[in-house]
Amino acid sequence: MMKHAASEPDITPEIVASHGLKPDEYERFLKLLGRVPTMTELGICSAMWNEHCSYKSSKKWLKTLPTTGPRVLQGPGENAGVIDIDDGQAIVFKMESHNHPSFIEPYQGSATGVGGILRDVFTMGARPIAALNALRFGEPSHPKTRHLVSGVVAGVGGYGNSFGVPTLGGEVNFHKSYNGNILVNAMAVGLADADKIFLSKAEGVGLPVVYLGAKTGRDGIHGATMASASFEANAEEKRPTVQVGDPFTEKCLLEACLELMASGAVIAIQDMGAAGLTSSAVEMGAKGNLGIELDLDKVPCRETGMSAYEMMLSESQERMLMVLRPEMEKQAEAIFVKWGLDFAIIGKTTNTLRFIIKHQGEVKADLPIKEMGDNAPEYDRPWVEPKKLPTIDASTIPAPQDLKSAILKIIGSPDMCSRRWVWEQYDTLIGSNSAQLPGGDAGVVRIQGQKAIAVSSDVTPRYVYADPFEGGKQAVAESWRNLTCVGAEPIAFTDNLNFGNPERPEIMGQLVFAIKGVGEAARALDFPVVSGNVSLYNETMGTGILPTPTIGGVGLLGDLSKMTTIKFKNAGDAILLVGGHGHHLGQSIYLREIEGREEGAPPPVHLAKERGNGDFVRGLINASQLTAVHDISDGGLLVAVIEMALPTRFGATLDNLDHIQMFAEDQSRYVVTCSPANAAKIVASGNAIQIGLVTRDAQLSIDGGFSISMAELKDAHEGWFPNYMKG
C-alpha cells in the first residue's frame, strides 16, 4: 500500500470531476489500483484517459479506415505517418488541432499548435519542409472574431516564420457555429531517409530515459484535459492552461535531435505534446511493453518548488523524451550542450510494466503502464443516424435579379474572397524550394532535381453538417482533386476530425457517418490515411460547431516541369469543362449568399466518376497538353473561371450559361485550358466540352450580352479581408 504524504489532499468527487473523469471512470481507476490514488496518480490518469490522448470515443471507428498502401511506410499510431517517394526518400506528415487554446489565447495557442506539429514530424527523423493550416472562425460580425483572426494568424506566422518552414497552403473560413469555439488545425510535412525513421517504442531494460530541450514550467497544466471538454461561460479563466512557445529554441532542438539521430545513439524518441512528460513516458513504455521509472528531482525546471503533479502535467513546449544507448551518453550530452539545450537522465526502462514516479525521496505514483497507455478505456458510444436534408430542385431557385451584383457579392464574401491578407504574413519562400505558393489548388515544394510533392488541406463543413457521409466523402475527394490539379499523384492523407460532444448521440452519429464517408472515398481513390487527430467537445454552452473533418493530402510530382497552376497563360486558349455541367444548388455558396438560405442536401460524390475524371486530367497534364487547371468547388463554374483569370492580365468569354450552370457545385469537375489544336483532340475523346476562350481583353463576358471587367472583380475579391481587418 502506497503511503500518502501528509500534504496530499483528500480525493473528493469534486476533485475527480475537475480532472474530467466521470464517476464510472474513477471507479474503474480505483479497481485497477486497489486503493485511493495520490493526486499525482489522479492527474496522470486524467491526462491519459481523456479524449485528447486516449481517443476513447473514436478509436472503434478509426480502426475502420484504410491505412495501408504500396507507398505507406508507417501508418497511424506513431508521431506522424510516413510515405515512400522513391530514391530512398520518405515524406513524414501529420495534422493536429490546437482549438481550445487558440480561442483562449490566440497568439500562443496557434503558435504552440505549429510548434507541436513540427515536433511530431522531426521526432520521426525528418526535416520539416512545409506547413499548412486550416482555420475556422465565427461570423465576422461577432465581437471576438477580428481579434481571434489577428492573433491566430500572427501566432501561426510568428512561430513558423521564426522556425524557418514555408507555409504553403491552408484554409480560412467563417461561420456562426465557430463563434465560441474556433478551429486551428496545423499540418507539417518533413523529408527523411526512408531507412532512417525513428519510432517512439522503447526497447531494452535498464536503459537511460533522457529529457531533452527546454526547461519545465507551470504553463499548460491541464491543457489536454481542457482540450477534452466543451467550453462553458468561464472559458477565459482557462488562460493559464495555454502553453507558451519559443520557435528559436525549437529550431535548436530540431538541429540537435537530427544530429543526435545521425550519431546512432537514439533507440526511441517521443515529443512532449499534450500531457507533456506523462504521455511521452507512458506511450514509449506501453508501446514497448516496458515499465518506466522517473526521478523528478532530475527534471530541469525553470520555476522553483514545482510539485510532482505540476511537473508530470506541464505542457511546456520544445521538450523531448528519449531512450538512449548508454555507451553514447556523453556524446549525446555534448551535442545538446553545444546547441544550448538541457540534457538530463531522469529515469530508466524496467521490465515491470509499472509507471513509477519518484520525487524528493517519495514514490508519488505507481501505476500499471499499459492500462494508462495503449489499453486505456475504449467506448462504443450510442449514436443515431443523422437526418439527411432533402435535395433541392435547382429549378425552383430563382436566377439573380442582377447578375453583376450577385457575382461581386459572392467573390467578395468572407468565405470566397482572397486570403492574401492571411498568407502574406507567412514566410512562403524560406528554404528556396517553394514551387507553388498559396492561392492555387495545392502548395508544391521541390524535393530534389525535378521531383516535388504537393500538399493540400480541404473540407466543406456545411456539406458535412447536411449529410455527414457525403460530406466526409467530399472532403477526401476534394483533397485528391486539388493534388491532381497541379499534376501530382495523390498518395496519402492525414486528417483532423473536429466535432462536438460525442456523448450526444446525434453528434456521435455525425462522427460515425463522416468517418464512414472518409473511409469509402479513401478506398475508392486508393488514398489511405496515415496519421491524424480527433478533436471532440468543440462546443460552447451546448452548441456544437459544424462537423469539420479536415483532410490534409500529400501527392508526388515526378517531373516539376509538367506542374500546372490555376492561372490562364495565353489569349486564345480554349476553356474546357471536364465532368459536365452541374445541376445541384443545395448547400451552395449561391444559395447562401444570394438567397440567404443554408439548406438542402450537399452535392453527392460519385467516386467512380471522381476517379475517372481525375485520372483523365492527370493524364493530360503528364502529356503536357494543358496550360491551366482548376477544380470546381465552392461557388461553382463561374467562380472557378474568375479565379483562373484574376491573377493574370487576361479575361474570358464563356458560352451562354444559366444560373444553375454558373453556380452549381457538383463534384468531380475541372476547368482546364489548352491550345485550340489540343482542345479539338480532347473534346473528341468525349471527356470534355469547350465552354469558352481566354481573351486578351480583361473582361468576363457571357454570350447573350453580359460583361464585367476583371478590375471590378479584382477589387471585390481582394478588398474584403484588408478592409475587415482594418476594423
XYZ file of C-alpha atoms in Angstrom:
727
model
C 0.000 0.000 0.000
C 1.432 3.384 -1.013
C 1.808 5.893 1.823
C 0.259 9.275 1.132
C 2.245 12.337 2.121
C 0.679 14.494 4.803
C 0.297 17.298 2.268
C -1.849 15.158 -0.050
C -5.449 16.423 -0.190
C -8.380 14.036 0.088
C -9.677 12.931 -3.300
C -13.249 14.239 -3.351
C -15.870 13.784 -6.100
C -15.390 17.476 -6.922
C -11.640 16.984 -7.440
C -12.309 13.927 -9.618
C -14.845 15.882 -11.711
C -12.443 18.824 -12.098
C -9.984 16.375 -13.684
C -12.502 15.405 -16.348
C -13.032 11.859 -15.070
C -16.597 10.532 -14.950
C -17.626 8.677 -11.736
C -17.572 5.298 -13.530
C -14.085 6.025 -14.896
C -12.852 6.884 -11.418
C -14.360 3.631 -10.093
C -12.534 1.759 -12.846
C -9.297 3.510 -11.807
C -9.852 2.605 -8.126
C -10.358 -1.078 -9.008
C -7.210 -1.019 -11.129
C -5.156 0.371 -8.223
C -6.890 -1.409 -5.345
C -6.541 1.799 -3.307
C -7.166 5.549 -3.366
C -4.798 7.303 -5.811
C -2.397 10.101 -4.977
C -3.045 13.485 -6.560
C -0.194 12.826 -8.983
C -1.747 9.492 -9.968
C -5.146 11.132 -10.428
C -3.545 13.782 -12.641
C -1.751 11.145 -14.728
C -4.970 9.143 -15.156
C -6.973 12.238 -16.111
C -4.363 13.105 -18.737
C -4.053 9.639 -20.260
C -7.748 8.723 -20.172
C -9.094 11.969 -21.585
C -10.366 12.146 -25.138
C -7.365 14.044 -26.473
C -4.844 11.360 -25.514
C -6.867 8.114 -25.498
C -9.227 8.522 -28.496
C -11.686 6.596 -26.331
C -14.816 7.669 -28.256
C -13.365 7.447 -31.763
C -10.907 4.521 -31.657
C -13.542 1.949 -32.637
C -14.400 3.887 -35.793
C -10.872 4.974 -36.686
C -9.950 1.279 -36.954
C -12.272 1.010 -39.979
C -10.229 3.440 -42.101
C -7.800 2.194 -44.791
C -4.254 2.826 -43.559
C -2.033 0.781 -45.877
C -0.856 1.109 -49.457
C 2.154 0.418 -51.667
C 3.848 3.670 -50.574
C 2.865 3.618 -46.882
C 5.880 3.001 -44.637
C 4.213 3.952 -41.331
C 0.505 4.342 -40.674
C -1.382 5.693 -37.644
C -0.078 5.053 -34.126
C 3.202 6.940 -34.301
C 4.002 10.638 -34.009
C 3.367 11.024 -37.756
C 2.681 8.977 -40.883
C 5.398 8.097 -43.405
C 5.168 7.524 -47.170
C 7.782 6.401 -49.689
C 8.575 8.857 -52.502
C 11.297 6.790 -54.223
C 15.083 7.334 -54.337
C 15.378 6.189 -50.705
C 13.381 9.212 -49.521
C 10.253 9.448 -47.398
C 7.723 12.133 -46.530
C 6.640 12.349 -42.877
C 3.444 14.288 -42.134
C 0.590 14.841 -39.708
C -2.140 17.300 -38.737
C -3.072 18.281 -35.166
C -5.586 20.605 -33.522
C -4.994 23.425 -31.056
C -8.572 24.676 -30.953
C -9.364 25.458 -27.333
C -6.002 27.082 -26.505
C -6.290 29.301 -29.596
C -9.714 30.573 -28.575
C -8.482 31.465 -25.084
C -5.089 32.915 -26.088
C -4.987 33.179 -29.909
C -1.324 34.062 -30.427
C 0.255 31.463 -28.131
C -2.460 28.893 -28.816
C -1.855 28.885 -32.558
C 1.924 29.332 -32.228
C 2.297 26.291 -29.978
C -0.021 24.340 -32.264
C 2.500 24.920 -35.052
C 5.395 24.067 -32.715
C 3.761 20.833 -31.595
C 3.101 19.536 -35.110
C 6.639 20.410 -36.225
C 7.975 18.328 -33.294
C 5.757 15.400 -34.294
C 7.490 15.409 -37.674
C 11.121 15.891 -36.662
C 10.719 13.393 -33.809
C 10.471 10.814 -36.611
C 13.847 11.890 -38.039
C 12.508 14.238 -40.740
C 13.466 17.825 -41.506
C 10.276 19.910 -41.855
C 9.913 21.327 -45.390
C 6.345 22.684 -45.438
C 3.499 23.732 -43.156
C -0.224 24.218 -43.711
C -3.071 25.366 -41.506
C -6.862 25.135 -41.602
C -8.522 27.924 -39.622
C -12.199 28.386 -38.825
C -13.617 31.443 -37.111
C -17.042 32.693 -36.034
C -19.127 35.076 -38.103
C -17.260 38.294 -38.980
C -19.796 40.436 -37.091
C -19.135 38.618 -33.800
C -17.274 40.927 -31.364
C -14.382 38.459 -30.834
C -13.786 37.342 -34.427
C -11.452 40.093 -35.618
C -9.294 39.773 -32.501
C -9.098 35.992 -32.923
C -8.214 36.192 -36.632
C -5.483 38.730 -35.907
C -3.981 36.719 -33.034
C -4.148 33.306 -34.697
C -2.647 34.444 -37.991
C 0.112 36.301 -36.134
C 0.818 33.215 -33.988
C 0.972 30.830 -36.946
C 3.314 33.193 -38.780
C 5.345 34.125 -35.723
C 6.260 30.520 -34.956
C 6.561 29.089 -38.472
C 8.494 32.054 -39.869
C 10.950 32.109 -36.954
C 11.461 28.343 -37.038
C 12.130 28.549 -40.767
C 9.493 26.450 -42.531
C 7.451 27.736 -45.503
C 3.656 27.819 -45.114
C 2.333 26.630 -48.477
C -1.397 26.227 -48.085
C -4.463 26.083 -45.914
C -7.987 27.327 -45.420
C -9.732 30.211 -43.647
C -13.496 30.134 -43.217
C -16.158 31.871 -41.161
C -19.422 30.536 -39.705
C -21.520 31.378 -36.670
C -21.118 27.814 -35.323
C -17.482 28.674 -34.503
C -18.372 31.863 -32.571
C -17.465 30.300 -29.219
C -15.058 27.606 -30.411
C -12.687 28.369 -33.278
C -10.644 25.674 -35.012
C -6.883 25.845 -35.515
C -5.620 22.739 -37.345
C -1.881 22.726 -38.107
C -0.149 20.376 -40.545
C 3.573 19.791 -41.014
C 5.422 17.880 -43.720
C 9.022 16.675 -43.442
C 11.628 14.910 -45.570
C 13.610 11.925 -44.260
C 15.679 8.984 -45.441
C 13.257 6.083 -45.804
C 15.596 3.731 -43.902
C 16.200 6.179 -41.019
C 12.751 6.641 -39.485
C 12.695 6.932 -35.682
C 9.829 5.480 -33.634
C 8.546 6.035 -30.105
C 8.543 2.387 -28.991
C 11.030 1.897 -26.135
C 13.246 -1.208 -26.354
C 15.642 -2.728 -23.813
C 15.618 -2.902 -19.994
C 17.711 -0.681 -17.731
C 18.360 1.919 -20.421
C 18.514 5.634 -19.685
C 15.397 7.770 -20.230
C 16.653 11.212 -21.221
C 14.932 14.605 -21.028
C 15.918 16.993 -23.832
C 15.225 20.588 -24.820
C 13.737 23.436 -22.796
C 13.071 23.574 -19.068
C 9.744 22.613 -17.479
C 7.469 25.352 -16.151
C 3.899 25.675 -14.975
C 2.410 26.590 -18.374
C -0.099 24.276 -19.993
C -1.015 22.239 -16.896
C -4.333 20.507 -17.686
C -4.031 21.507 -21.355
C -5.005 18.027 -22.578
C -7.904 17.871 -20.123
C -9.147 21.280 -21.291
C -8.959 20.055 -24.898
C -11.288 17.181 -23.939
C -14.109 19.308 -22.542
C -16.592 21.733 -24.028
C -16.472 25.434 -23.171
C -18.867 26.891 -20.649
C -19.285 30.561 -19.783
C -15.898 30.778 -17.989
C -13.622 29.923 -20.942
C -11.451 32.985 -20.310
C -10.435 31.636 -16.889
C -8.555 28.802 -18.590
C -5.826 31.109 -19.922
C -3.154 29.594 -17.575
C -3.620 26.216 -19.298
C -2.258 27.608 -22.596
C 1.395 26.890 -23.316
C 3.982 29.485 -24.342
C 6.207 28.762 -27.334
C 9.761 29.680 -28.335
C 10.435 28.900 -32.020
C 14.146 29.661 -31.737
C 14.582 27.028 -29.020
C 12.602 24.622 -31.208
C 14.926 25.288 -34.148
C 17.892 24.387 -31.924
C 16.011 21.295 -30.736
C 15.456 20.230 -34.352
C 19.142 20.533 -35.223
C 20.259 18.805 -32.020
C 17.814 15.929 -32.499
C 18.773 15.350 -36.138
C 22.463 15.428 -35.192
C 21.863 13.007 -32.328
C 19.839 10.682 -34.574
C 22.646 10.629 -37.132
C 25.073 9.550 -34.361
C 23.197 6.268 -33.804
C 22.575 6.973 -30.109
C 18.752 7.032 -30.261
C 16.681 3.911 -29.521
C 13.281 5.632 -29.149
C 12.098 9.226 -29.139
C 8.817 10.950 -28.340
C 7.981 14.638 -28.220
C 6.285 16.053 -25.138
C 2.990 17.296 -26.542
C -0.412 17.019 -24.873
C 0.024 15.894 -21.237
C 3.765 16.505 -21.526
C 6.089 14.217 -19.590
C 3.187 11.917 -18.658
C 2.024 10.981 -22.154
C 5.507 10.801 -23.677
C 6.794 8.414 -20.988
C 3.640 6.273 -20.854
C 3.420 5.946 -24.653
C 7.084 4.974 -25.018
C 6.857 2.348 -22.286
C 3.441 0.933 -23.183
C 4.315 0.517 -26.873
C 7.495 -1.341 -25.949
C 5.838 -3.493 -23.247
C 8.250 -1.992 -20.731
C 7.965 -0.145 -17.455
C 9.337 3.373 -16.930
C 10.743 4.777 -13.710
C 11.303 8.541 -13.411
C 13.108 10.614 -10.770
C 11.621 14.105 -10.956
C 14.435 15.589 -8.868
C 16.487 15.417 -12.079
C 13.963 17.229 -14.349
C 15.291 20.661 -15.424
C 12.758 23.217 -14.121
C 12.545 26.923 -14.815
C 10.345 27.567 -11.761
C 11.061 26.758 -8.125
C 9.054 24.488 -5.876
C 7.268 22.574 -8.619
C 5.363 19.531 -7.346
C 5.388 16.101 -8.962
C 1.819 16.767 -10.087
C 2.824 20.012 -11.820
C 5.890 18.504 -13.485
C 4.004 15.495 -14.822
C 1.158 17.586 -16.282
C 3.095 20.624 -17.504
C 2.840 21.169 -21.257
C 5.861 23.452 -21.510
C 6.988 23.481 -25.105
C 10.146 22.431 -27.021
C 10.789 19.279 -24.981
C 11.573 15.668 -25.961
C 11.934 12.336 -24.185
C 14.362 9.733 -25.479
C 15.663 6.251 -24.722
C 19.382 6.293 -25.368
C 22.186 3.817 -25.932
C 24.040 4.106 -22.578
C 27.506 3.860 -24.106
C 26.804 7.040 -26.135
C 25.553 9.130 -23.241
C 28.492 11.573 -23.142
C 28.476 12.064 -26.917
C 24.737 12.755 -26.822
C 25.048 15.220 -23.967
C 27.801 17.123 -25.794
C 25.505 17.636 -28.798
C 22.740 19.163 -26.658
C 25.126 21.323 -24.643
C 26.526 22.639 -27.932
C 23.012 23.691 -29.005
C 22.368 25.372 -25.625
C 19.702 22.874 -24.565
C 19.054 20.870 -21.426
C 20.100 17.209 -21.342
C 19.223 15.201 -18.242
C 18.932 11.490 -17.491
C 15.715 11.410 -15.497
C 14.901 7.712 -15.397
C 15.263 4.221 -16.826
C 13.332 1.481 -18.581
C 12.276 -1.545 -16.497
C 10.705 -4.952 -17.039
C 7.901 -4.342 -14.509
C 5.205 -2.781 -16.754
C 4.822 -0.161 -13.980
C 4.988 3.611 -14.351
C 6.779 4.801 -11.210
C 7.333 8.461 -10.335
C 9.692 9.489 -7.518
C 10.135 12.991 -6.138
C 12.048 14.195 -3.085
C 12.556 10.658 -1.810
C 8.897 9.634 -2.092
C 7.041 7.476 -4.605
C 4.387 9.834 -5.978
C 2.890 7.397 -8.484
C 2.970 3.649 -9.101
C 0.636 2.753 -11.967
C 0.156 -0.089 -14.490
C 1.615 1.432 -17.665
C -0.404 -0.494 -20.280
C -3.731 0.466 -18.701
C -2.645 4.101 -18.710
C -1.451 3.905 -22.335
C -2.473 1.590 -25.154
C -5.037 -0.281 -23.010
C -6.854 2.889 -21.896
C -10.689 2.811 -21.893
C -12.442 2.498 -25.248
C -16.131 3.306 -25.708
C -18.807 2.340 -28.180
C -20.884 5.432 -27.612
C -24.571 5.454 -28.592
C -25.245 7.176 -31.902
C -28.183 7.954 -34.122
C -28.033 8.103 -37.889
C -28.021 11.756 -38.961
C -31.172 13.061 -40.622
C -30.434 13.865 -44.250
C -31.666 17.173 -45.576
C -33.898 16.905 -48.661
C -32.479 17.502 -52.128
C -33.483 20.883 -53.504
C -34.736 21.062 -57.089
C -32.376 23.672 -58.541
C -35.049 24.862 -60.984
C -37.011 26.221 -58.006
C -34.152 28.564 -57.056
C -34.534 31.851 -58.923
C -31.873 33.422 -61.099
C -30.326 36.587 -59.646
C -32.150 39.790 -60.469
C -28.791 41.478 -61.083
C -26.101 39.011 -62.218
C -23.256 41.511 -61.834
C -24.168 42.321 -58.226
C -24.544 38.625 -57.434
C -21.096 37.763 -58.807
C -19.436 40.645 -56.974
C -21.188 39.705 -53.721
C -20.104 36.072 -53.976
C -16.431 36.635 -54.786
C -16.199 39.443 -52.227
C -17.838 37.449 -49.429
C -15.849 36.377 -46.330
C -15.624 32.720 -47.419
C -14.847 33.400 -51.089
C -12.582 36.448 -51.079
C -8.806 36.381 -51.497
C -6.822 35.117 -48.485
C -3.784 37.168 -49.496
C -4.008 39.232 -46.278
C -3.509 35.972 -44.368
C -0.804 34.180 -46.326
C 1.330 37.245 -46.956
C 2.009 37.217 -43.180
C 3.558 33.769 -43.551
C 7.006 33.110 -44.975
C 6.135 31.090 -48.079
C 9.603 31.072 -49.644
C 12.088 30.175 -46.901
C 14.155 27.157 -47.897
C 14.075 28.300 -51.551
C 12.184 25.172 -52.671
C 8.628 26.501 -52.837
C 7.396 25.774 -56.364
C 3.766 26.832 -55.920
C 2.551 29.303 -53.311
C -0.812 29.731 -51.552
C -3.648 30.891 -53.787
C -3.782 27.852 -56.063
C -5.240 24.381 -55.613
C -2.229 22.899 -53.775
C 1.132 24.029 -52.458
C 4.172 22.450 -54.102
C 7.675 22.060 -52.641
C 10.701 20.822 -54.581
C 12.475 17.796 -53.115
C 15.454 17.384 -55.426
C 16.023 17.898 -59.132
C 12.621 17.783 -60.797
C 10.909 15.801 -58.031
C 8.395 17.608 -55.820
C 5.479 16.969 -53.513
C 2.097 18.689 -53.427
C 0.123 19.435 -50.260
C -3.477 20.499 -49.722
C -5.991 20.939 -46.873
C -9.721 20.555 -47.523
C -13.186 20.142 -46.023
C -16.577 21.772 -46.630
C -18.223 21.766 -43.174
C -21.678 22.835 -44.386
C -21.772 19.724 -46.600
C -20.788 17.507 -43.647
C -23.493 19.037 -41.475
C -26.124 18.464 -44.172
C -25.013 14.861 -44.812
C -22.007 13.600 -42.804
C -21.483 10.573 -45.072
C -21.437 12.534 -48.349
C -19.556 15.390 -46.669
C -16.858 13.007 -45.430
C -16.507 11.586 -48.945
C -16.357 15.086 -50.422
C -13.546 16.258 -48.115
C -11.328 13.365 -49.232
C -12.339 13.755 -52.889
C -11.570 17.482 -52.903
C -8.128 16.952 -51.391
C -7.432 14.244 -54.002
C -8.729 16.591 -56.738
C -6.586 19.534 -55.605
C -3.431 17.407 -55.696
C -4.433 16.200 -59.168
C -4.876 19.817 -60.325
C -1.145 20.538 -60.014
C -0.209 17.240 -61.686
C 0.560 15.216 -58.560
C -0.190 11.551 -57.953
C -2.209 11.603 -54.684
C -0.520 9.200 -52.244
C -1.987 9.506 -48.741
C -3.593 11.908 -46.301
C -3.698 12.917 -42.664
C -6.901 14.082 -41.018
C -8.153 16.261 -38.196
C -11.661 15.242 -37.162
C -13.240 18.223 -35.355
C -16.666 17.543 -33.828
C -18.858 18.500 -30.866
C -19.706 16.461 -27.770
C -19.608 12.698 -28.539
C -21.784 11.976 -25.506
C -24.698 13.379 -27.500
C -25.930 10.593 -29.838
C -26.647 12.994 -32.710
C -23.062 14.341 -32.587
C -21.635 10.814 -32.309
C -23.751 9.962 -35.358
C -22.101 12.792 -37.288
C -18.675 11.420 -36.377
C -19.568 7.823 -37.267
C -21.032 8.668 -40.669
C -18.319 11.190 -41.555
C -15.675 8.518 -40.836
C -17.659 6.056 -42.971
C -17.662 8.572 -45.828
C -13.947 9.336 -45.407
C -13.190 5.598 -45.477
C -15.300 4.900 -48.559
C -13.626 7.689 -50.536
C -10.150 6.702 -49.332
C -10.678 3.119 -50.535
C -12.192 4.116 -53.877
C -9.383 6.578 -54.626
C -6.519 4.388 -53.242
C -5.754 7.294 -50.931
C -5.090 5.909 -47.402
C -4.948 7.846 -44.133
C -1.568 7.501 -42.369
C -1.883 9.832 -39.374
C -4.253 12.268 -37.769
C -6.013 13.697 -34.769
C -9.519 13.686 -33.328
C -10.737 16.832 -31.585
C -14.073 16.427 -29.797
C -16.101 18.575 -27.392
C -15.835 21.550 -29.747
C -18.889 23.333 -28.441
C -19.884 26.156 -26.148
C -22.848 26.203 -23.785
C -24.235 23.109 -25.523
C -23.946 24.459 -29.084
C -21.593 22.474 -31.311
C -19.521 23.521 -34.294
C -20.298 22.379 -37.818
C -18.697 18.914 -38.116
C -15.291 19.608 -39.666
C -13.214 16.569 -40.721
C -10.217 18.358 -42.256
C -8.242 16.324 -44.803
C -4.540 17.096 -45.416
C -3.398 15.382 -48.613
C 0.095 14.720 -49.983
C 0.932 13.847 -53.590
C 4.071 13.228 -55.645
C 5.171 15.059 -58.795
C 7.819 13.111 -60.645
C 8.581 15.949 -63.063
C 8.205 19.518 -61.842
C 8.454 20.843 -65.401
C 4.954 19.435 -66.012
C 3.354 21.071 -62.956
C 0.194 23.045 -63.707
C -1.253 26.124 -61.979
C -4.698 27.748 -61.975
C -3.603 30.865 -63.921
C -4.612 31.489 -67.523
C -1.487 31.537 -69.730
C -2.359 32.580 -73.294
C -5.037 34.596 -75.058
C -6.857 32.302 -77.481
C -6.547 29.179 -75.313
C -9.701 27.101 -75.224
C -11.554 26.789 -71.893
C -12.806 23.236 -71.377
C -15.098 21.713 -68.766
C -14.332 18.180 -67.572
C -17.200 16.424 -65.801
C -20.124 18.190 -67.445
C -22.429 21.000 -66.388
C -23.717 20.996 -62.829
C -27.303 20.959 -61.654
C -27.018 20.946 -57.837
C -27.538 24.138 -55.813
C -28.283 22.640 -52.374
C -25.796 23.924 -49.732
C -24.181 26.091 -52.438
C -22.493 29.420 -51.871
C -25.002 30.922 -54.317
C -27.959 29.717 -52.239
C -26.378 31.066 -49.048
C -25.005 34.399 -50.246
C -27.706 35.410 -52.750
C -30.828 33.701 -51.387
C -29.827 33.760 -47.698
C -30.565 30.046 -47.296
C -28.304 27.367 -45.791
C -30.461 24.494 -46.953
C -30.695 21.182 -48.732
C -28.594 18.111 -49.352
C -24.992 18.684 -50.471
C -23.876 17.583 -53.948
C -23.384 13.793 -53.983
C -19.920 12.375 -54.622
C -19.805 9.682 -57.323
C -16.434 8.136 -56.574
C -16.006 6.198 -59.846
C -16.620 9.445 -61.739
C -14.295 11.302 -59.361
C -11.510 8.837 -60.048
C -12.110 8.666 -63.794
C -12.162 12.437 -64.286
C -9.121 12.952 -62.071
C -7.082 10.273 -63.825
C -8.099 11.783 -67.187
C -6.956 15.285 -66.177
C -3.707 13.979 -64.668
C -3.011 12.091 -67.891
C -3.431 15.287 -69.920
C -1.101 17.138 -67.533
C 1.551 14.405 -67.819
C 1.231 14.596 -71.609
C 1.823 18.395 -71.420
C -1.496 19.128 -73.159
C -2.946 21.618 -70.657
C -1.927 25.192 -69.845
C -4.027 25.714 -66.672
C -6.146 23.536 -64.376
C -8.567 24.318 -61.536
C -11.172 22.183 -59.810
C -14.761 23.358 -59.383
C -15.756 23.644 -55.739
C -17.243 26.483 -53.654
C -19.122 28.926 -55.896
C -19.273 26.654 -58.931
C -18.075 27.003 -62.529
C -18.198 30.794 -62.823
C -16.135 31.340 -59.669
C -13.557 28.791 -60.887
C -13.112 30.668 -64.182
C -12.845 34.023 -62.375
C -10.197 32.597 -60.010
C -8.180 31.439 -63.048
C -8.312 34.901 -64.625
C -7.776 37.106 -61.550
C -4.011 36.546 -61.096
C -3.415 37.377 -64.802
C -3.975 40.184 -67.304
C -6.431 38.050 -69.277
C -10.191 37.717 -69.355
C -12.610 35.075 -70.606
C -15.621 34.743 -72.820
C -17.981 31.907 -71.961
C -20.850 30.195 -73.745
C -24.355 31.141 -72.722
C -24.929 29.712 -69.215
C -27.981 29.695 -66.981
C -27.609 30.496 -63.274
C -27.648 26.799 -62.342
C -24.743 26.036 -64.686
C -22.883 29.096 -63.389
C -23.158 28.365 -59.658
C -23.849 24.626 -59.229
C -21.308 22.861 -57.001
C -21.496 19.323 -58.453
C -18.325 17.348 -57.664
C -15.691 15.604 -59.830
C -15.339 18.587 -62.176
C -12.439 20.639 -63.529
C -11.939 23.718 -65.686
C -8.856 23.358 -67.918
C -7.286 25.440 -70.669
C -5.258 24.324 -73.662
C -4.302 25.319 -77.221
C -7.098 25.149 -79.829
C -5.347 22.189 -81.506
C -5.239 20.208 -78.266
C -8.825 21.239 -77.493
C -10.132 19.553 -80.624
C -8.465 16.255 -79.640
C -9.568 16.433 -76.008
C -13.180 17.249 -76.887
C -13.176 14.453 -79.484
C -12.296 11.992 -76.697
C -15.747 12.611 -75.229
C -14.443 13.525 -71.768
C -14.685 17.324 -72.015
C -16.694 20.099 -73.625
C -15.478 23.516 -74.745
C -17.237 26.343 -72.900
C -15.236 29.409 -73.914
C -11.948 31.133 -74.705
C -9.246 33.023 -72.819
C -9.278 36.618 -74.094
C -6.731 39.405 -74.271
C -9.495 41.760 -73.188
C -9.613 41.802 -69.349
C -13.350 41.215 -69.184
C -15.538 38.311 -68.176
C -18.149 38.004 -70.908
C -21.008 35.568 -71.253
C -22.780 35.066 -74.576
C -26.052 36.873 -74.501
C -24.557 40.243 -73.714
C -23.325 40.108 -70.089
C -19.890 41.573 -69.327
C -17.935 42.660 -66.251
C -14.379 43.982 -66.030
C -11.677 41.955 -64.325
C -10.658 45.156 -62.479
C -14.047 45.294 -60.742
C -13.858 41.595 -59.920
C -10.345 42.001 -58.526
C -11.353 44.917 -56.291
C -14.222 42.895 -54.829
C -12.108 39.749 -54.413
C -9.076 41.421 -52.845
C -10.885 44.016 -50.763
C -12.840 42.211 -48.083
C -10.068 40.864 -45.852
C -7.891 44.003 -45.542
C -10.975 46.191 -45.066
C -12.372 43.887 -42.398
C -9.086 43.668 -40.504
C -8.687 47.459 -40.542
C -11.847 47.493 -38.439
